[in-house]
mmCIF file of C-alpha atoms in Angstrom:
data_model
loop_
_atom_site.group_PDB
_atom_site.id
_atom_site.type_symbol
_atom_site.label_atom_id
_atom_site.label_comp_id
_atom_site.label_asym_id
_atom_site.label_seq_id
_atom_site.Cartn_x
_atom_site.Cartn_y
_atom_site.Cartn_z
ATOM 1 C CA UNK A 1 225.827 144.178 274.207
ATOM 2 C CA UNK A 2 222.106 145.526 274.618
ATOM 3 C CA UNK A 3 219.275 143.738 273.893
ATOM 4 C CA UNK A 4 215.752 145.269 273.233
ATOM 5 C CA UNK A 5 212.363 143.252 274.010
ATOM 6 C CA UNK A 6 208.997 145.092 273.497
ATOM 7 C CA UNK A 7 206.390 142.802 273.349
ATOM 8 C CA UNK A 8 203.468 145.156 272.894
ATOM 9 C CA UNK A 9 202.919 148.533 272.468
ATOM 10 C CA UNK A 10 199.322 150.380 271.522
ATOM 11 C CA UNK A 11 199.566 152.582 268.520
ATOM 12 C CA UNK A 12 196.394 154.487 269.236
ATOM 13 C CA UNK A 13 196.159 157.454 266.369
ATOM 14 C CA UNK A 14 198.310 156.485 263.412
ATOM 15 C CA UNK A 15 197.916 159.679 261.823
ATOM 16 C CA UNK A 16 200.095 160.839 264.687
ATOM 17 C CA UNK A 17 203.063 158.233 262.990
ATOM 18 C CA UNK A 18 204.566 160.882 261.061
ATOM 19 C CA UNK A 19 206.252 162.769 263.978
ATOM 20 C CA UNK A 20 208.432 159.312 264.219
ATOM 21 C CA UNK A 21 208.736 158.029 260.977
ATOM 22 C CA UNK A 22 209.450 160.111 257.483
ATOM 23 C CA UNK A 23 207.695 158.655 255.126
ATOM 24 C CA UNK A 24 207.465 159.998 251.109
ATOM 25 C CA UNK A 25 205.375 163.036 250.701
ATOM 26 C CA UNK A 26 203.195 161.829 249.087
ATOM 27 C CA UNK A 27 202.166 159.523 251.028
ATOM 28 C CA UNK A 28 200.129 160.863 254.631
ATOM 29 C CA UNK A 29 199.059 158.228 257.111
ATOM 30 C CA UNK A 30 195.505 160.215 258.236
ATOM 31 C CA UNK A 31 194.054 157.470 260.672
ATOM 32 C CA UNK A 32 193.838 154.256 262.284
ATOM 33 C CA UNK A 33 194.661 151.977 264.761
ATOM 34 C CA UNK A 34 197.565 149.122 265.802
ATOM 35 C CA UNK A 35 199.901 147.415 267.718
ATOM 36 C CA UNK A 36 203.617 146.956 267.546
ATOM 37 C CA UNK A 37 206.160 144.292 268.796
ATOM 38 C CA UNK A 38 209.646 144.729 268.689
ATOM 39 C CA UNK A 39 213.279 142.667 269.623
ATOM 40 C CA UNK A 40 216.409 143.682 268.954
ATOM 41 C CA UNK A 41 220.174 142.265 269.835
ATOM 42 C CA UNK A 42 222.650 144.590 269.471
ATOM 43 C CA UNK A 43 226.475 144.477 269.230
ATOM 44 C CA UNK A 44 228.124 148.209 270.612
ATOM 45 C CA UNK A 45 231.472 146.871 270.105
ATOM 46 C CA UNK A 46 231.342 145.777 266.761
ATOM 47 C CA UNK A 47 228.433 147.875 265.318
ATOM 48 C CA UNK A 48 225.669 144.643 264.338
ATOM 49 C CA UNK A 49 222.761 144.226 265.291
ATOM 50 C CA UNK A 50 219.959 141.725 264.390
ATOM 51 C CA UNK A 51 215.912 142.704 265.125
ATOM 52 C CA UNK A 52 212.589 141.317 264.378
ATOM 53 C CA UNK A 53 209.668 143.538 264.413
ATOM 54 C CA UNK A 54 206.001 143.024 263.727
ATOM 55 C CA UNK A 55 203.344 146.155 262.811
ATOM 56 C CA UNK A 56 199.678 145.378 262.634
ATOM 57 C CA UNK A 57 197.082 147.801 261.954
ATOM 58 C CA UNK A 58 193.152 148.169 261.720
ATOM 59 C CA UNK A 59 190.500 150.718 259.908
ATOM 60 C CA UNK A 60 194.139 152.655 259.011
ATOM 61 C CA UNK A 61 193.314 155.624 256.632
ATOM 62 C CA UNK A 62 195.724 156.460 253.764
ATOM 63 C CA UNK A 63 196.329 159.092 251.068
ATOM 64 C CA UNK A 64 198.332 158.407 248.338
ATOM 65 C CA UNK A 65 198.553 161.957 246.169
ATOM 66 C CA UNK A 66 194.850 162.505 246.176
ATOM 67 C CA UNK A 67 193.444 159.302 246.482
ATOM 68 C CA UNK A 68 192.199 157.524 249.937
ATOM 69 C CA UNK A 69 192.832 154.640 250.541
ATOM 70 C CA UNK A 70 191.624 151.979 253.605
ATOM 71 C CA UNK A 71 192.650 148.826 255.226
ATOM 72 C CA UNK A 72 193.945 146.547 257.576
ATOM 73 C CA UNK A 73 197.792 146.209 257.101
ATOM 74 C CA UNK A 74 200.265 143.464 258.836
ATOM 75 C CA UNK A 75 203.769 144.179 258.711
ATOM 76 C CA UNK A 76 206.499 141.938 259.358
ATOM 77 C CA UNK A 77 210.119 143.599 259.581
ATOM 78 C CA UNK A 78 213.409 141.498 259.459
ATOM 79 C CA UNK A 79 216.542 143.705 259.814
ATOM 80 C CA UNK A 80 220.160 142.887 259.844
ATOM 81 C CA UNK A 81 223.066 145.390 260.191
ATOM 82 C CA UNK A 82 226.984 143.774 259.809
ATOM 83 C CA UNK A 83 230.084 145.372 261.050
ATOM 84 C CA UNK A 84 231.035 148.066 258.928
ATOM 85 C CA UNK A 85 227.896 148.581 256.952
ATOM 86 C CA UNK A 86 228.216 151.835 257.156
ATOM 87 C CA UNK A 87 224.383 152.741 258.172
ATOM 88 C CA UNK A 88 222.856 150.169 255.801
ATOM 89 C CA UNK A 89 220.592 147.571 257.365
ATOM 90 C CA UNK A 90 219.427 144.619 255.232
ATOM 91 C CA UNK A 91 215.475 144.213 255.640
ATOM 92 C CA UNK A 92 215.234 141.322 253.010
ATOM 93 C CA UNK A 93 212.254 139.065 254.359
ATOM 94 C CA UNK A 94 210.343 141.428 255.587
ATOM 95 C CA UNK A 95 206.548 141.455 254.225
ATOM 96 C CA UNK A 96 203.527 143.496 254.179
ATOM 97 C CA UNK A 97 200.146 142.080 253.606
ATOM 98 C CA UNK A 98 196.917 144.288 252.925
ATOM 99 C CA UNK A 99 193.259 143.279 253.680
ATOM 100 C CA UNK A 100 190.319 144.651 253.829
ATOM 101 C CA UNK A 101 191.448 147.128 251.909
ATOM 102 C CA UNK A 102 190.226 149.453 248.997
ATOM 103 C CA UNK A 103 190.135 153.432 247.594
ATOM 104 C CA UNK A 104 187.463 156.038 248.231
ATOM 105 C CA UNK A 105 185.739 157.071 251.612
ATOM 106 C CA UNK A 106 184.123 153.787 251.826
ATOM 107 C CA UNK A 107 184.001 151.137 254.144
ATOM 108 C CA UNK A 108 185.311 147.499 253.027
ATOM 109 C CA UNK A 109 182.949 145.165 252.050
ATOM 110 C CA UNK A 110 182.843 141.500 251.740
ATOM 111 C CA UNK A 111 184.640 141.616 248.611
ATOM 112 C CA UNK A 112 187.681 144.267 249.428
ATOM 113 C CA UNK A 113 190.318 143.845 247.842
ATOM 114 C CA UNK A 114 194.138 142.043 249.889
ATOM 115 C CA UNK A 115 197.207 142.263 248.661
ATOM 116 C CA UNK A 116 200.988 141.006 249.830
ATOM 117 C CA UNK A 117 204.320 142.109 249.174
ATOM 118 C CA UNK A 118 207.426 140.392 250.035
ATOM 119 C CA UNK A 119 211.001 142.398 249.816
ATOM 120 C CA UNK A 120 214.424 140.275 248.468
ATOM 121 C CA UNK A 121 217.672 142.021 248.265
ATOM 122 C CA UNK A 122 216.225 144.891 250.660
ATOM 123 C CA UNK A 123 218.679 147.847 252.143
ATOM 124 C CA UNK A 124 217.807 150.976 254.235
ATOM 125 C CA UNK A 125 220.041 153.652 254.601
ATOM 126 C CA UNK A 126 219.888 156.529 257.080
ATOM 127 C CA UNK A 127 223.680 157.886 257.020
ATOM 128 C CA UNK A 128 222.815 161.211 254.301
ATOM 129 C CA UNK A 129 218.939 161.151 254.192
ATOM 130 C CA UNK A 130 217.074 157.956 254.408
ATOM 131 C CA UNK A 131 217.381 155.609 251.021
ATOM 132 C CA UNK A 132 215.304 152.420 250.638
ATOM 133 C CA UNK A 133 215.662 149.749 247.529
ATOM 134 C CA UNK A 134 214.555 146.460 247.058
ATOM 135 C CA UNK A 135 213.531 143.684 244.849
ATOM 136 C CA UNK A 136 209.454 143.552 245.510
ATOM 137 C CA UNK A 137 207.490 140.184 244.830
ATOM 138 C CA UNK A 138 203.540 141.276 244.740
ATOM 139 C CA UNK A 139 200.447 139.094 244.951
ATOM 140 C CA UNK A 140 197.063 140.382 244.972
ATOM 141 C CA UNK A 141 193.416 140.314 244.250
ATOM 142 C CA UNK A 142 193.629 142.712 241.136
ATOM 143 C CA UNK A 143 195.325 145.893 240.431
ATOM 144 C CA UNK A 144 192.496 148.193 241.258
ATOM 145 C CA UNK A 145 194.040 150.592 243.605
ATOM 146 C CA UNK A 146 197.172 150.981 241.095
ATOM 147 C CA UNK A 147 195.101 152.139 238.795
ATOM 148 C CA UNK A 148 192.862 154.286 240.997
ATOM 149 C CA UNK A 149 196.198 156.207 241.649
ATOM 150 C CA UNK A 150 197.776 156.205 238.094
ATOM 151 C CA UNK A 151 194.012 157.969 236.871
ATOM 152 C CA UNK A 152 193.313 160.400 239.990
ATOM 153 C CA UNK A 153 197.056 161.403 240.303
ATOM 154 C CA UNK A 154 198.278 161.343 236.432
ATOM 155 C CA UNK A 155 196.998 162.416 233.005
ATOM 156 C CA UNK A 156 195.828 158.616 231.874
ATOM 157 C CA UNK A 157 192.019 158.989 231.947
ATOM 158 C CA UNK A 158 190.011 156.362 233.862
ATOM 159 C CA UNK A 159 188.839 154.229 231.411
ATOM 160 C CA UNK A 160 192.723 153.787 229.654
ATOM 161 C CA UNK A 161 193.371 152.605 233.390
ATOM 162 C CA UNK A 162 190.817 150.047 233.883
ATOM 163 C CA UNK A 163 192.158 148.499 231.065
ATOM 164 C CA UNK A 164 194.682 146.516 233.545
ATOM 165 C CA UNK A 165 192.697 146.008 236.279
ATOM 166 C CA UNK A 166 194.513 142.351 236.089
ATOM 167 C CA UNK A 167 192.795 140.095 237.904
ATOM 168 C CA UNK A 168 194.819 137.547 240.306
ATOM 169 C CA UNK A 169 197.534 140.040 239.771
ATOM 170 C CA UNK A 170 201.262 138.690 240.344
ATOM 171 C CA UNK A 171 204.262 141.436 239.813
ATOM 172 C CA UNK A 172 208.018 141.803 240.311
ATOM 173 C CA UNK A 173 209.448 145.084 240.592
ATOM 174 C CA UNK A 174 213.332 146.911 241.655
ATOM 175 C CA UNK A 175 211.792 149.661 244.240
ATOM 176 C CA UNK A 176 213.985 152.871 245.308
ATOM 177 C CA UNK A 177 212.727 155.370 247.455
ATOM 178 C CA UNK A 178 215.017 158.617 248.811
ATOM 179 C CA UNK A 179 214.209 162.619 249.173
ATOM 180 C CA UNK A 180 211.937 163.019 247.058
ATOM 181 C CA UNK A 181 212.550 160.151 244.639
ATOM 182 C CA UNK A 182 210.191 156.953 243.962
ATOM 183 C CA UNK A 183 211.520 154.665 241.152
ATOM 184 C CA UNK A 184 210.021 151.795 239.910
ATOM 185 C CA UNK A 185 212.372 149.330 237.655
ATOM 186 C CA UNK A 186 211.517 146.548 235.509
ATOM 187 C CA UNK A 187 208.021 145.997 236.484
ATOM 188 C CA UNK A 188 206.674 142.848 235.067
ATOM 189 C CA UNK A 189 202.893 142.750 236.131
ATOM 190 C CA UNK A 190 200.623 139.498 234.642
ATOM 191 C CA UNK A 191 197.316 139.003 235.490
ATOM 192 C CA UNK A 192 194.116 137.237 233.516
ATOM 193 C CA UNK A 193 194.774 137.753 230.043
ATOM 194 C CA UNK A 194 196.900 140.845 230.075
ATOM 195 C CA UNK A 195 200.243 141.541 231.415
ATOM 196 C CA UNK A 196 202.557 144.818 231.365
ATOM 197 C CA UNK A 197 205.977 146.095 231.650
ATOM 198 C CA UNK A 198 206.727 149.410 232.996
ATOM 199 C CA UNK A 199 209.385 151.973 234.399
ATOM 200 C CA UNK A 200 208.592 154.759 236.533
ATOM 201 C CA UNK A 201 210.360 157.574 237.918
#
């Protein structure tokens, strides 16, 4: 049996994060600042293991394709791995909230925009490449940074964007990521007076 306690380390450059983590290419982590906090019981015998880590960041810089992003980010990681999973861990509970947050080279005013995410029937697998899927619950301020990305990284002009902008935005979703995959399933978004349904692959 080992058990792992770290309560505090300093991430000090988290453009640096990509030597440690893989992350999907289009996404690059470019600046910032955090701390970490991690604890961890694990099983050798039988192969489980049960951890709860927390990741908080400030002024982290972001690009997603070609647009920037900003923002504080708190992370909160729940991970469970049974005997004989065979490399999957569930991560269902974890959540991410955003603050502060927003697109450009700007700084974040008083009215940035925030955003949370919570994961429900989450798996990661790193046996074969890493794979990641989960059922995503989202709440945020609007869906302004969505469709910042959709227009700067797609064909749909700017103003057919803005269109659902969908303030006090609340969305489900089925999430996959692997090598070079990033599906979206059965996203129902509503917010104000519009709502949408969408697939992506």
């Amino acid at each position: 049996h080992a058990t792992i306690d770290l309560p505090a380390a300093e991430l000090v450059d988290l453009g640096r994060l990509h030597e440690l983590l893989v992350l999907p290419a289009a996404l690059v982590l470019e600046g910032g600042r955090g701390r970490a906090r991690l604890h961890a019981d694990i099983d050798l015998g039988a192969g489980t293991m049960r951890g709860d880590g927390e990741i908080v960041t400030r002024s982290m810089r972001a690009r997603a394709g070609t647009t920037e992003l900003f923002g504080d980010l708190d992370c909160i990681v729940r991970a469970r791995r049974s005997a004989g999973a065979g490399g999957v861990t569930d991560v269902s509970g974890s959540t991410l909230a955003l603050s502060h947050a927003g697109t450009g080279k700007g700084a974040p005013g008083e009215d940035s925009w925030w955003g949370n995410i919570a994961l429900r029937d989450a798996t990661l697998r790193t046996l074969g490449g890493l794979r990641f899927q989960a059922s995503a619950h989202v709440t945020a301020k609007d869906a302004s940074p969505a469709t910042a990305i959709v227009s700067q990284n797609s064909g749909v002009p700017t103003w057919a964007a803005n269109i659902f902008r969908m303030p006090v935005l609340g969305a489900d979703a089925q999430v996959r990521l692997a090598p070079a995959v990033l599906e979206v399933r059965s996203l129902v978004a509503r917010g104000g007076s519009a709502s949408v349904r969408a697939e992506y692959a």
